[in-house]
Structures are given as C-alpha cells and as structure tokens.
GROMACS .gro file of C-alpha atoms in nm:
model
  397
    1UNK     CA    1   2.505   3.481  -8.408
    2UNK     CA    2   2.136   3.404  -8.236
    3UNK     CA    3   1.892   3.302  -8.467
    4UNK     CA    4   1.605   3.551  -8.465
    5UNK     CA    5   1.354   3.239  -8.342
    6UNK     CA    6   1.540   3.188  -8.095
    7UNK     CA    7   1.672   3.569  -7.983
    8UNK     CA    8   1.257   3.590  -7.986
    9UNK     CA    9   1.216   3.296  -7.728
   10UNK     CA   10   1.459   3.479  -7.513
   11UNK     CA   11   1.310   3.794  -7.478
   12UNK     CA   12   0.969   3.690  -7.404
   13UNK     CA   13   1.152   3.442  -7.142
   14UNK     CA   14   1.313   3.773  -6.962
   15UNK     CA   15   0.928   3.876  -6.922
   16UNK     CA   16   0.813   3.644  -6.714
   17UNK     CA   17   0.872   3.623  -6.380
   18UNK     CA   18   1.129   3.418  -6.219
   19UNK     CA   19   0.905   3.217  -5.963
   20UNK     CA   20   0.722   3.090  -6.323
   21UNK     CA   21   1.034   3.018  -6.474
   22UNK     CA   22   1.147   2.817  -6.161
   23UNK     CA   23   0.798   2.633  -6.162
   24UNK     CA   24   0.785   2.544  -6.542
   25UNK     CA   25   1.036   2.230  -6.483
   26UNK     CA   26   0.821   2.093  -6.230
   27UNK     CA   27   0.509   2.113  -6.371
   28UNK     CA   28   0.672   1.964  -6.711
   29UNK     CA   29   0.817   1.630  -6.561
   30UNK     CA   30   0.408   1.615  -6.353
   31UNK     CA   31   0.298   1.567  -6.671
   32UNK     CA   32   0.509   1.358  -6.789
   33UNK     CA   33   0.474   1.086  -6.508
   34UNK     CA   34   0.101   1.137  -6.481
   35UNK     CA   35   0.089   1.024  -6.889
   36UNK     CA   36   0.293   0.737  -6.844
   37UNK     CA   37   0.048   0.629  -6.550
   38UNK     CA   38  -0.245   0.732  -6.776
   39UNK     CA   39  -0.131   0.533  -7.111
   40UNK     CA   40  -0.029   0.232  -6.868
   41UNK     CA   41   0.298   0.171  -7.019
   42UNK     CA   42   0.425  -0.171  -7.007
   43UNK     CA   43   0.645  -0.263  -6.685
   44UNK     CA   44   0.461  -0.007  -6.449
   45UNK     CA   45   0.203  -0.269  -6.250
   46UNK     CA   46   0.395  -0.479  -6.005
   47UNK     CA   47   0.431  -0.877  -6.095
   48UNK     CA   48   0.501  -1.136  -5.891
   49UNK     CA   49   0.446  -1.230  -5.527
   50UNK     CA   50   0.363  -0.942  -5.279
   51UNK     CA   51   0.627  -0.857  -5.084
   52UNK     CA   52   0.457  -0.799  -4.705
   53UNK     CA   53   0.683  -0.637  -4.482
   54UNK     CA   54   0.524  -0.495  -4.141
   55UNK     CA   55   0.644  -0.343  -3.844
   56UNK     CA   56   0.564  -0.334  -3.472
   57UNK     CA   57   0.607   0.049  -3.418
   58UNK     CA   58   0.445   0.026  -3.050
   59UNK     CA   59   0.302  -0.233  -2.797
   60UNK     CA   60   0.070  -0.108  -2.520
   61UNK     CA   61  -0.066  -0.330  -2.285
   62UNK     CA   62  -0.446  -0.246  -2.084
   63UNK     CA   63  -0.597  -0.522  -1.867
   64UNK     CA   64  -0.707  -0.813  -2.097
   65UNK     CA   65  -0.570  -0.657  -2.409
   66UNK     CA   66  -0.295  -0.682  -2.597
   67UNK     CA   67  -0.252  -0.354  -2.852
   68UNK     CA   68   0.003  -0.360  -3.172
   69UNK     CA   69   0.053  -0.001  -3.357
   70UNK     CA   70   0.159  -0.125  -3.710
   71UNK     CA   71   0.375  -0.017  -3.998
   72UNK     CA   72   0.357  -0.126  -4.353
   73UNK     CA   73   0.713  -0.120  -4.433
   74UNK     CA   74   0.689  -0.304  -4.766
   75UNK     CA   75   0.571  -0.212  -5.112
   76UNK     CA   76   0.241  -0.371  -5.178
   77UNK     CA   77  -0.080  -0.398  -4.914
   78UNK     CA   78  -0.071  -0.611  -4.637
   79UNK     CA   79  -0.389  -0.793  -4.515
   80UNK     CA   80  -0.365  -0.941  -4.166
   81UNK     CA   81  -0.559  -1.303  -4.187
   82UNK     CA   82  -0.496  -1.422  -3.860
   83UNK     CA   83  -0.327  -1.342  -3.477
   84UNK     CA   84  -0.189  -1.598  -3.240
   85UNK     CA   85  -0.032  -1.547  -2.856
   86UNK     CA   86   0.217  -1.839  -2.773
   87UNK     CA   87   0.074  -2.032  -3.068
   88UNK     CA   88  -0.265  -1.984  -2.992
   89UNK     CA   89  -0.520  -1.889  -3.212
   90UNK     CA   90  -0.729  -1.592  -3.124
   91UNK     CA   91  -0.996  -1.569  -3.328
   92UNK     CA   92  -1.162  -1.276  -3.176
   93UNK     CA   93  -0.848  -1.026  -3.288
   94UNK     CA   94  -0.911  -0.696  -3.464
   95UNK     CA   95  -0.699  -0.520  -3.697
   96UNK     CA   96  -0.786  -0.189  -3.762
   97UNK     CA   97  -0.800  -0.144  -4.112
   98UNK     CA   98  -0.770  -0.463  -4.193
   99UNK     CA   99  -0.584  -0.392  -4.493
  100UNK     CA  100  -0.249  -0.185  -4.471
  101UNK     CA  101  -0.150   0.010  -4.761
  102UNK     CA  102   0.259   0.108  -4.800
  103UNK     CA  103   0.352   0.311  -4.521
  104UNK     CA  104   0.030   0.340  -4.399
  105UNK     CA  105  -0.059   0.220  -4.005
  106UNK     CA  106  -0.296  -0.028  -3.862
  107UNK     CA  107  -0.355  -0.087  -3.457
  108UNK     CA  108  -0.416  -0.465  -3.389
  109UNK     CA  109  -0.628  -0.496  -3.053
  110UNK     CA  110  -0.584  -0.854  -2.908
  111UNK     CA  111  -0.841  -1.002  -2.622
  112UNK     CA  112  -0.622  -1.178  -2.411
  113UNK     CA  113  -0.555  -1.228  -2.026
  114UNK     CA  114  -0.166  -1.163  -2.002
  115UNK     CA  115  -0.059  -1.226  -1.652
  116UNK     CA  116   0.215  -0.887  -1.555
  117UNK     CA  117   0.602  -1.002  -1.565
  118UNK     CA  118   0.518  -1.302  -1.796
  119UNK     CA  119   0.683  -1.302  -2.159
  120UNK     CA  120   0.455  -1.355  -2.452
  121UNK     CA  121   0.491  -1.364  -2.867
  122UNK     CA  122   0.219  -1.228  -3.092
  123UNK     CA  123   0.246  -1.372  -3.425
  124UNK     CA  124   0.059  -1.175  -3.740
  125UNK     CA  125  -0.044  -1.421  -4.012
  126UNK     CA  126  -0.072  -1.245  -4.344
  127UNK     CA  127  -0.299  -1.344  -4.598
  128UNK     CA  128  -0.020  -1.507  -4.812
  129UNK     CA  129   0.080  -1.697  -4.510
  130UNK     CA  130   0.389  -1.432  -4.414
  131UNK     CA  131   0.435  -1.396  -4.025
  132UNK     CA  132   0.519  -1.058  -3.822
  133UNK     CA  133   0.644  -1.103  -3.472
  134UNK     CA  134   0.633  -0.897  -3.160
  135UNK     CA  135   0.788  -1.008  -2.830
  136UNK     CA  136   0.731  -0.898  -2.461
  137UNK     CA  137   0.985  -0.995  -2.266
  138UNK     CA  138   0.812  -0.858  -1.933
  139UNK     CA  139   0.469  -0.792  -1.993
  140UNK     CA  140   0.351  -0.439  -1.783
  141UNK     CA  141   0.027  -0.238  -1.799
  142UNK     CA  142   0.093   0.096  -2.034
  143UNK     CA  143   0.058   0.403  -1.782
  144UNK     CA  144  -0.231   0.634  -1.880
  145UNK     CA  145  -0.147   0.971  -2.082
  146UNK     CA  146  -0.272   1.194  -1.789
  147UNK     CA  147  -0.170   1.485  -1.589
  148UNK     CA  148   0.033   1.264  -1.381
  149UNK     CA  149   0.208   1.088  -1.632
  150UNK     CA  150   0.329   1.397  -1.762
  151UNK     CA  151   0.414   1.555  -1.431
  152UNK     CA  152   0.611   1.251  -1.340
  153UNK     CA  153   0.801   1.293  -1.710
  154UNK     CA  154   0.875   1.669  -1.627
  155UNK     CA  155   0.987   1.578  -1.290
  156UNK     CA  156   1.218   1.254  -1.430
  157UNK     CA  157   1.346   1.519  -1.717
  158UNK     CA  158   1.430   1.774  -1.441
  159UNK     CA  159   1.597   1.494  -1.198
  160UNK     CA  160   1.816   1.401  -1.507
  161UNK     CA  161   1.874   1.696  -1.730
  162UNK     CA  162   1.808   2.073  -1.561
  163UNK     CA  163   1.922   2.003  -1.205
  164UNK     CA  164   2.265   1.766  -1.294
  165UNK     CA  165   2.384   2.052  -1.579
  166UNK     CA  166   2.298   2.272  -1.347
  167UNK     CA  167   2.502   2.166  -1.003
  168UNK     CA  168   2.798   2.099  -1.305
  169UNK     CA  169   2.802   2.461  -1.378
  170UNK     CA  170   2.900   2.519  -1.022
  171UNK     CA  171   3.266   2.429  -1.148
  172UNK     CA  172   3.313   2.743  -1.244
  173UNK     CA  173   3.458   2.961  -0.961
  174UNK     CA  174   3.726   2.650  -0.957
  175UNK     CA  175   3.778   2.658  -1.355
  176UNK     CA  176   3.834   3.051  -1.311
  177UNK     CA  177   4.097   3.008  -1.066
  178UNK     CA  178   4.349   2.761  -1.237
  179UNK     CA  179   4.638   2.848  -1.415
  180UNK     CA  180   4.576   2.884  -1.828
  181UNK     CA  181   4.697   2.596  -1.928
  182UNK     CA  182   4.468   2.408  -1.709
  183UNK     CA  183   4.228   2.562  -1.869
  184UNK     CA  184   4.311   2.436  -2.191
  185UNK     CA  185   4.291   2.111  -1.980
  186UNK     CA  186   3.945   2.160  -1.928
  187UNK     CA  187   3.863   2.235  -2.275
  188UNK     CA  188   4.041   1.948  -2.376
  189UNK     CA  189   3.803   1.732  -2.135
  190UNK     CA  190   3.469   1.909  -2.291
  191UNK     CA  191   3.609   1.835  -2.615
  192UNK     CA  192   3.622   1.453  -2.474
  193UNK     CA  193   3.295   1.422  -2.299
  194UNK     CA  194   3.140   1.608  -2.615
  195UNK     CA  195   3.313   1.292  -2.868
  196UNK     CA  196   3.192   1.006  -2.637
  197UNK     CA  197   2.812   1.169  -2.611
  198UNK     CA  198   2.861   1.178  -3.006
  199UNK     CA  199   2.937   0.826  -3.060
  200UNK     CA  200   2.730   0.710  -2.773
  201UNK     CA  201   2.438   0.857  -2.934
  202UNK     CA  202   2.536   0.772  -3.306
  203UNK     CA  203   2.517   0.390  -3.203
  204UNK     CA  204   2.172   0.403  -3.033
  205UNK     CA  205   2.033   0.583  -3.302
  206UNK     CA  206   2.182   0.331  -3.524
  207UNK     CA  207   2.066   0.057  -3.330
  208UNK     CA  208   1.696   0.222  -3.270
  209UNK     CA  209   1.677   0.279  -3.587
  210UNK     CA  210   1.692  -0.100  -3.749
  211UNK     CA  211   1.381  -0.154  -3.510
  212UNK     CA  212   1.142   0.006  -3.663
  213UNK     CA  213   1.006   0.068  -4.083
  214UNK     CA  214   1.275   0.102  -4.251
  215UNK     CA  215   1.076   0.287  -4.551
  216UNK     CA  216   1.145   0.561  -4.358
  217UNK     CA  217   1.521   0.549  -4.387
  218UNK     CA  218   1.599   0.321  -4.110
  219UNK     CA  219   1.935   0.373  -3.938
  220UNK     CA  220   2.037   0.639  -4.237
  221UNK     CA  221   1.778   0.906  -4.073
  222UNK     CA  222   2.066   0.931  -3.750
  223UNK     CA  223   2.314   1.099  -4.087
  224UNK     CA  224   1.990   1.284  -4.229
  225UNK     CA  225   1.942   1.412  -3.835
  226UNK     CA  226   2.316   1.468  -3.840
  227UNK     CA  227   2.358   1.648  -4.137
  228UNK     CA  228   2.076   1.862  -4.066
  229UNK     CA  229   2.185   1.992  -3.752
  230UNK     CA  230   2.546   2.039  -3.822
  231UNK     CA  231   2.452   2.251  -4.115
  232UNK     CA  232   2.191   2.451  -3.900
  233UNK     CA  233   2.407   2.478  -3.661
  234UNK     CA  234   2.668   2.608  -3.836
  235UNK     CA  235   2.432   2.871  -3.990
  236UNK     CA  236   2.328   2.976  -3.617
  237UNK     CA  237   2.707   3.055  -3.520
  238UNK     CA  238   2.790   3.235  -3.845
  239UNK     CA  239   2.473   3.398  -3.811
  240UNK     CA  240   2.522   3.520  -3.434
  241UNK     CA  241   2.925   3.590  -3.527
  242UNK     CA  242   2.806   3.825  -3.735
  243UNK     CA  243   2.558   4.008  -3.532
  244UNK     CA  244   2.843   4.052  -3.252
  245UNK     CA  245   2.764   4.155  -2.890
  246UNK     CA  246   2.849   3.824  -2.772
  247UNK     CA  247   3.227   3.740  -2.614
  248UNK     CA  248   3.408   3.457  -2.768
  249UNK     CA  249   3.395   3.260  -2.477
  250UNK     CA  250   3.010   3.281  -2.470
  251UNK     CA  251   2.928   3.213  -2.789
  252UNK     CA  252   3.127   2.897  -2.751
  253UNK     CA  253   2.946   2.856  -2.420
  254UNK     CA  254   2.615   2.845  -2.581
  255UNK     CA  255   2.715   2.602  -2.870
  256UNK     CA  256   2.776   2.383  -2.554
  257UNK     CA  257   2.477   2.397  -2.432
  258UNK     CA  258   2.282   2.362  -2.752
  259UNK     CA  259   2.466   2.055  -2.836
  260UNK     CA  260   2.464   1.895  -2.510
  261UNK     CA  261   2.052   2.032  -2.488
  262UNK     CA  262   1.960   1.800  -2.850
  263UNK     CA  263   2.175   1.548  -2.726
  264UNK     CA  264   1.954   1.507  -2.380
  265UNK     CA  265   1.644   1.557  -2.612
  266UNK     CA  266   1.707   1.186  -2.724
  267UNK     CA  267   1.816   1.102  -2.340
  268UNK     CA  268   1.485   1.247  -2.258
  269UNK     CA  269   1.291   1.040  -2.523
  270UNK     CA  270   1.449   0.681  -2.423
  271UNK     CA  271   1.325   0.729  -2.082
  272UNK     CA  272   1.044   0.827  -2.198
  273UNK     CA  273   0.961   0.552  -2.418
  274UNK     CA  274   1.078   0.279  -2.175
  275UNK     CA  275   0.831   0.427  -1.892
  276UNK     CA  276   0.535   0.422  -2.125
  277UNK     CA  277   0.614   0.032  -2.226
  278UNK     CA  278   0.737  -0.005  -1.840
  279UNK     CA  279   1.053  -0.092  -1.887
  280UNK     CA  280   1.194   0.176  -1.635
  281UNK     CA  281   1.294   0.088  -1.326
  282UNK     CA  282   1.371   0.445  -1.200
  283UNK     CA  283   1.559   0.347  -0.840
  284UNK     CA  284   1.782   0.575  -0.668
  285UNK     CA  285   2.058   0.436  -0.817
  286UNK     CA  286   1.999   0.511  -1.153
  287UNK     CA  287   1.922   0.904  -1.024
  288UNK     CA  288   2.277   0.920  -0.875
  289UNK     CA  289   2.416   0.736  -1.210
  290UNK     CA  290   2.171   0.999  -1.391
  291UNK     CA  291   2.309   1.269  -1.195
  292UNK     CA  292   2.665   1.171  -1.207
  293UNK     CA  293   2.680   1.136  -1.559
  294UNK     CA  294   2.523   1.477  -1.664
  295UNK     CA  295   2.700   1.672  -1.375
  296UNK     CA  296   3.021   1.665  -1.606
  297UNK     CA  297   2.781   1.835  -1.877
  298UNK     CA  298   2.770   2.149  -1.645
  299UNK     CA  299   3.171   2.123  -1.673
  300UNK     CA  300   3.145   2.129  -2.035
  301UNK     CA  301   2.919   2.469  -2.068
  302UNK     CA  302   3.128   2.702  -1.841
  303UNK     CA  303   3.479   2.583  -1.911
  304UNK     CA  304   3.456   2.792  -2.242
  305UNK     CA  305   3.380   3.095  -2.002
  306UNK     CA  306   3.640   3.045  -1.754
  307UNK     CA  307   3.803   3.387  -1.871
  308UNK     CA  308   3.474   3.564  -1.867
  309UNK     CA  309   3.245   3.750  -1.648
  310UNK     CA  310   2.905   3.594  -1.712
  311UNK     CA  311   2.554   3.690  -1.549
  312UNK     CA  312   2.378   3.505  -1.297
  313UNK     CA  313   2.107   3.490  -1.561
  314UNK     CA  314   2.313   3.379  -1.846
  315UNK     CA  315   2.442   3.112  -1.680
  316UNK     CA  316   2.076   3.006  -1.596
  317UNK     CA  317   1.966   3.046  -1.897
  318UNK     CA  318   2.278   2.815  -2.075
  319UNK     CA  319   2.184   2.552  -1.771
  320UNK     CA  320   1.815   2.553  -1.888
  321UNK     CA  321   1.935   2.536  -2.254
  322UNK     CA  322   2.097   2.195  -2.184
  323UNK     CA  323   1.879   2.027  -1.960
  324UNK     CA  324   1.488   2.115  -2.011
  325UNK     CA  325   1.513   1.952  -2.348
  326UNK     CA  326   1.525   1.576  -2.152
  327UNK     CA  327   1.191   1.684  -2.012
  328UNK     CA  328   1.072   1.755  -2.344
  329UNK     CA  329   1.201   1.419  -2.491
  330UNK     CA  330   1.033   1.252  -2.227
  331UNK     CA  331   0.698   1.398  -2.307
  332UNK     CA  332   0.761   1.286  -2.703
  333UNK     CA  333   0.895   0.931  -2.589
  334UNK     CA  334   0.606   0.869  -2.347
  335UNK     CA  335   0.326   1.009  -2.663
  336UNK     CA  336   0.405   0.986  -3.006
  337UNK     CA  337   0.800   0.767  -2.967
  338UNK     CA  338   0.882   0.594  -3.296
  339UNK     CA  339   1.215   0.402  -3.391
  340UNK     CA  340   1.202   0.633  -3.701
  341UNK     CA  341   1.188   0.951  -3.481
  342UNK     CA  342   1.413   0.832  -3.204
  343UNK     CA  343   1.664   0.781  -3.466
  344UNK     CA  344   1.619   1.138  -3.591
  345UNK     CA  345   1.658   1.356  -3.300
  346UNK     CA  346   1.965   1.102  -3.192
  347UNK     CA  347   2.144   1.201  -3.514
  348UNK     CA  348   1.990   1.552  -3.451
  349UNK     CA  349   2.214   1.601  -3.130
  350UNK     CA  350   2.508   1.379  -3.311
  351UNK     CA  351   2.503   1.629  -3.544
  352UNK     CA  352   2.508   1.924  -3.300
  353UNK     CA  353   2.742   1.776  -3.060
  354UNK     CA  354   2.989   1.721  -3.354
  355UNK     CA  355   2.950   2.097  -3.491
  356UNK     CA  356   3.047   2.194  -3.163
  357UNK     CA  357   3.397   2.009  -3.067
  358UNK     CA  358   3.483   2.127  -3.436
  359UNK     CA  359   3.447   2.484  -3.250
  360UNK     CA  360   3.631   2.389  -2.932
  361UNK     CA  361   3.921   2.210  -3.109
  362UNK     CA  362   4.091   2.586  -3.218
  363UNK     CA  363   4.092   2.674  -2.806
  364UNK     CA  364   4.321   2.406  -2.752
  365UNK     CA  365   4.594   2.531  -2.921
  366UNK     CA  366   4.920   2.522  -2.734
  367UNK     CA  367   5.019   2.933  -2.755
  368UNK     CA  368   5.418   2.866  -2.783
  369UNK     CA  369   5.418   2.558  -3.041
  370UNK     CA  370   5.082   2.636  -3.220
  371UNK     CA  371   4.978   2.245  -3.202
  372UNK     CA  372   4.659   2.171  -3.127
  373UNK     CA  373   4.736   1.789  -2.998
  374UNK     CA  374   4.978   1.830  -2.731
  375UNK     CA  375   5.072   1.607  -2.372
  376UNK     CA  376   4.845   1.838  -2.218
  377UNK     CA  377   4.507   1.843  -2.430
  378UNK     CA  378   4.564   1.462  -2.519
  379UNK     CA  379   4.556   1.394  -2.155
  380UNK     CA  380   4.236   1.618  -2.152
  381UNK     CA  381   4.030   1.430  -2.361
  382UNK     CA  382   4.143   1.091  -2.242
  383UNK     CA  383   3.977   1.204  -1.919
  384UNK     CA  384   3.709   1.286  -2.099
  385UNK     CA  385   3.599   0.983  -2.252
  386UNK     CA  386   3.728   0.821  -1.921
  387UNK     CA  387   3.443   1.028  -1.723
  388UNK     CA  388   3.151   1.006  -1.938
  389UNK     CA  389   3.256   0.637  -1.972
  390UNK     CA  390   3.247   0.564  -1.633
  391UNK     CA  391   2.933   0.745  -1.527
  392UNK     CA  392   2.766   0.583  -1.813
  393UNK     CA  393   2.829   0.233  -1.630
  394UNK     CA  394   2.593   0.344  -1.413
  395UNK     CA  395   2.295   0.397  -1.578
  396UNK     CA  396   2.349   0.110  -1.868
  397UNK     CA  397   2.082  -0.177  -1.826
   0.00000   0.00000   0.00000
C-alpha cells in the first residue's frame, strides 16, 4: 500500500506539466557539477605537464606570406613562442591570438618569400618547447574567393556531377528493352557500383579524417555521418511509403539518386579543397576519367525504373538530385573545407549509399528459386565493382 507522503508527492507530480518534469533532471545534475566546480573539490585542476596538441586545419599561400589556420586539439592552452621555415627563424611571425585555448583556432601569418613549386616546412615552437609541423610539398598561390572562383567551382561541379549522371541516364531506352532477367542484371550492377562508392568513400573519410583535430572525433565522425544518414534516410522512405503516389520503381529510383547525390557532395568538396590549396590539375584527362566514372551513376538511377513510364521532368529532376550536390561540395571545399567536415559528409553519403543497396538487394531476387545471390546477380555486381574500379583509375592521383 502507498504511504500517504508519498501517494501526496504523486499527485502534485501529475500537476505539473510534462516539459517541467522532463527539465527537472537536467537542471538537478547543473547544479550539481557547478558545486563541485564552486567548492573546488580535490582532483578537479589539471597537474602535470601541459599536454599541447595543435593542428594545421588550412594553409593558404598570398605573395610573401605564408598563412596557417590552427586547431587546438589538446586539453590545456597552447602558446605559440616561436615559427621557423626550413629551420629558419622568423622572428617577424604573428599568431593570432597568441594563446589557443582547447578547441579554439588561431591563424599564424608568416612573412616569407616562398618561390611557387618549391617545398617548404613550417615548424610551430610552443612555449614548452613542443613542435607542430606543416608541409608544402608544392607551394601555389591560394585563388581568391571571388565571383570567378565560384563560377569556375559551379562549372567543375557541373563537368563532373550534373552532366556525367545525366548522359548515364540515357541508358534507359536500352535497360527498357532487355529481357527481365537482364534487368535484374542491371540491378545487380547498381547494387555493385553503389558498394564500391561506399567503401571508396568510407576510406577517404577515414583517411581525411586522421588529418585534422581529432577533438572533434577524428576518423569516428565518417560512422557519426553514417549513422546519421542511414537512419534519416530510412525515415525519408518509410515516410514517403506511407504517403503513396509514388511507383515502386521510383521510389527506389530516387533513393538512388539521393545516395549517389551525398556521395558526390564529398566528390564535390575534395575538388574543391585541392583547387583552393592548388593541388588540382584539372586536364582533359581527368574530365573524361571524371566523366567516365560518374556516367555509370546515370545507370544506377534509371535501372530501378526500367519497368516504368517516367516523365521527362522526373528524370531531370533525379539527374539534378545526383549531380548538383558536387557543385555544392565544391563551393564548401573551396570556403570553409575542414578534415573534421570532410570526414562528415563522406560518412554522410556512406551512410546513404549503404541505406540504399539494403533497398535494392530485395529486387534481385531470382522469381523461380527465391535466392537473392544467384549466377546471374553475382555476375552483376562483380561488374559493378569492376566498372567503378576501373573508371576510378582514371582520376586517382
């Protein structure tokens, strides 16, 4: 039986509302931490020698200037005592604060003639006598953030994203012409190029992020960026499955699209990135491998709608779905790139493009056996991985 104290308590609990009852936890443990701060409890100041860690986030380059965008990536401040090029001193260095607190930035400007294709190494003295080092391999003048510069990253995003998906979808009066279980062929294939953009992008996320401050999460924000968008993802299917209006074959077709669209956002961003630090040597051979390689994208939206009648407009609309994001990407990489961010949206379209093979894999099923993994669809994604493989030789450097 409930004591009466207690039967009390409860009743004037129902009362209040809920939001207040939610918030009453949070404001409880506030408290608590703020007292232990406020009584300065034993074991709460840091002992011991600072541990400076800093990152080079960013290195711009301007005619007689060297320019290093900072990241404290350890746990107590950083002061930067001294700056050297190639082992020599530069005493007329400014670090901007000079002091870095945790996580916060700081923008070291350098005065120093650099001569363009000549390699260099900054070296950061601390004021405990810790280094931080920054090489450039090939040292290039940082274009200017104006109009042009952002033209010519619209017009490299729509060279490599809109106009390849685009051309790709042109496979479709062939895909709608083949016998069925080519078509299950073809879905296979998507299925294929979709796993070898997944792991292609999981292991330069991975790699981009154990560049940059690992505070932030380091390589584990690709799986953060992953999880995230294979959950919303998943809540965007259910979501339009419900609604209805939609064929199968076109809701698949969009999931396509989506994926393959956050998966050329990061695509977009590296080129981005590497033309701002002029890294990008953007012949015509990397367009064709550029074009080559995201052609079989195209293949990958409209093979789901191969039984279908789609609009003119639709299919436009898909092709724009996939490939504006690169331009997009190449706006953020040129601006505001970041191995922490990079390494988010690349798990963000890992993510995606994983949520949507896990749709594809039921359209492979074999009708008379009921097996998902047959001759035919094994073949199918072999070829694939095969493709995107292939077409990626083309445009690695």
């Amino acid at each position: 039986m409930t004591p009466p104290a207690e039967s009390h308590a409860l009743r004037g609990a129902r009362r209040l509302p809920a939001w207040l009852l939610g918030l009453g936890p949070l404001v409880l443990v506030t408290l608590l931490v703020a007292a232990l701060f406020a009584l300065d409890l034993p074991g709460l100041d840091r002992r011991g020698v600072p541990q400076e860690v800093m990152a080079v986030e960013r290195t711009v380059l301007r005619p007689g200037v060297i320019e290093l965008h900072l990241r404290n990536d350890g746990a107590d401040p950083v002061r930067i005592a001294q700056v050297a090029v190639n082992d020599a001193y530069i005493p007329t260095a400014q670090v901007d604060p000079p002091e870095v607190g945790r996580l916060d930035g700081a923008v070291a400007r350098i005065p120093y003639d650099w001569i363009e294709g000549e390699a260099y190494e900054v070296t950061l003295v601390t004021a405990t006598g810790a280094t931080v080092g920054a090489e450039i391999e090939a040292a290039v003048e940082t274009p200017a953030r104006d109009a042009g510069f952002f033209g010519l990253m619209a017009l490299l995003g729509l060279y490599v994203g809109i106009i390849p998906v685009t051309l790709g979808m042109l496979w479709l009066p062939f895909v709608r012409r083949v016998r069925p279980a080519l078509i299950r062929l073809f879905m296979a294939a998507t299925v294929g190029l979709l796993a070898f953009l997944a792991v292609d992008a999981l292991l330069e996320g991975v790699e981009t992020g154990g560049t940059g401050a690992q505070a932030f999460g380091g390589a584990g924000l690709v799986l953060l960026g992953a999880l995230v968008a294979y959950v919303a993802l998943s809540a965007v299917d259910a979501a339009v499955s419900r609604r209805g209006g939609a064929s199968q074959g076109m809701r698949l077709a969009t999931l396509v699209a989506i994926g393959i669209g956050l998966h050329n956002l990061g695509e977009g961003l590296a080129i981005g990135s590497a033309y701002a630090v002029g890294e990008l040597a953007l012949g015509a051979f990397l367009v064709v491998g550029f074009a080559l390689h995201n052609t079989t994208e195209g293949l990958a939206i409209v093979a789901p709608v191969a039984g279908g009648s789609p609009r003119l407009g639709q299919l436009l609309a898909l092709g724009a779905v996939a490939g504006a994001p690169a331009v997009l990407g190449a706006w953020i990489g040129g601006v505001a790139f970041t191995p922490p961010l990079a390494a988010l949206l690349l798990g963000v379209g890992v993510g995606a493009i994983v949520q949507v093979a896990v749709q594809l894999l039921p359209t492979l099923r074999d009708p008379d056996s009921g097996r998902v993994m047959t001759p035919l669809t094994a073949g199918g994604l072999t070829a694939g991985v095969a493709v995107m493989y292939l077409t990626s030789l083309m445009i690695a450097g």
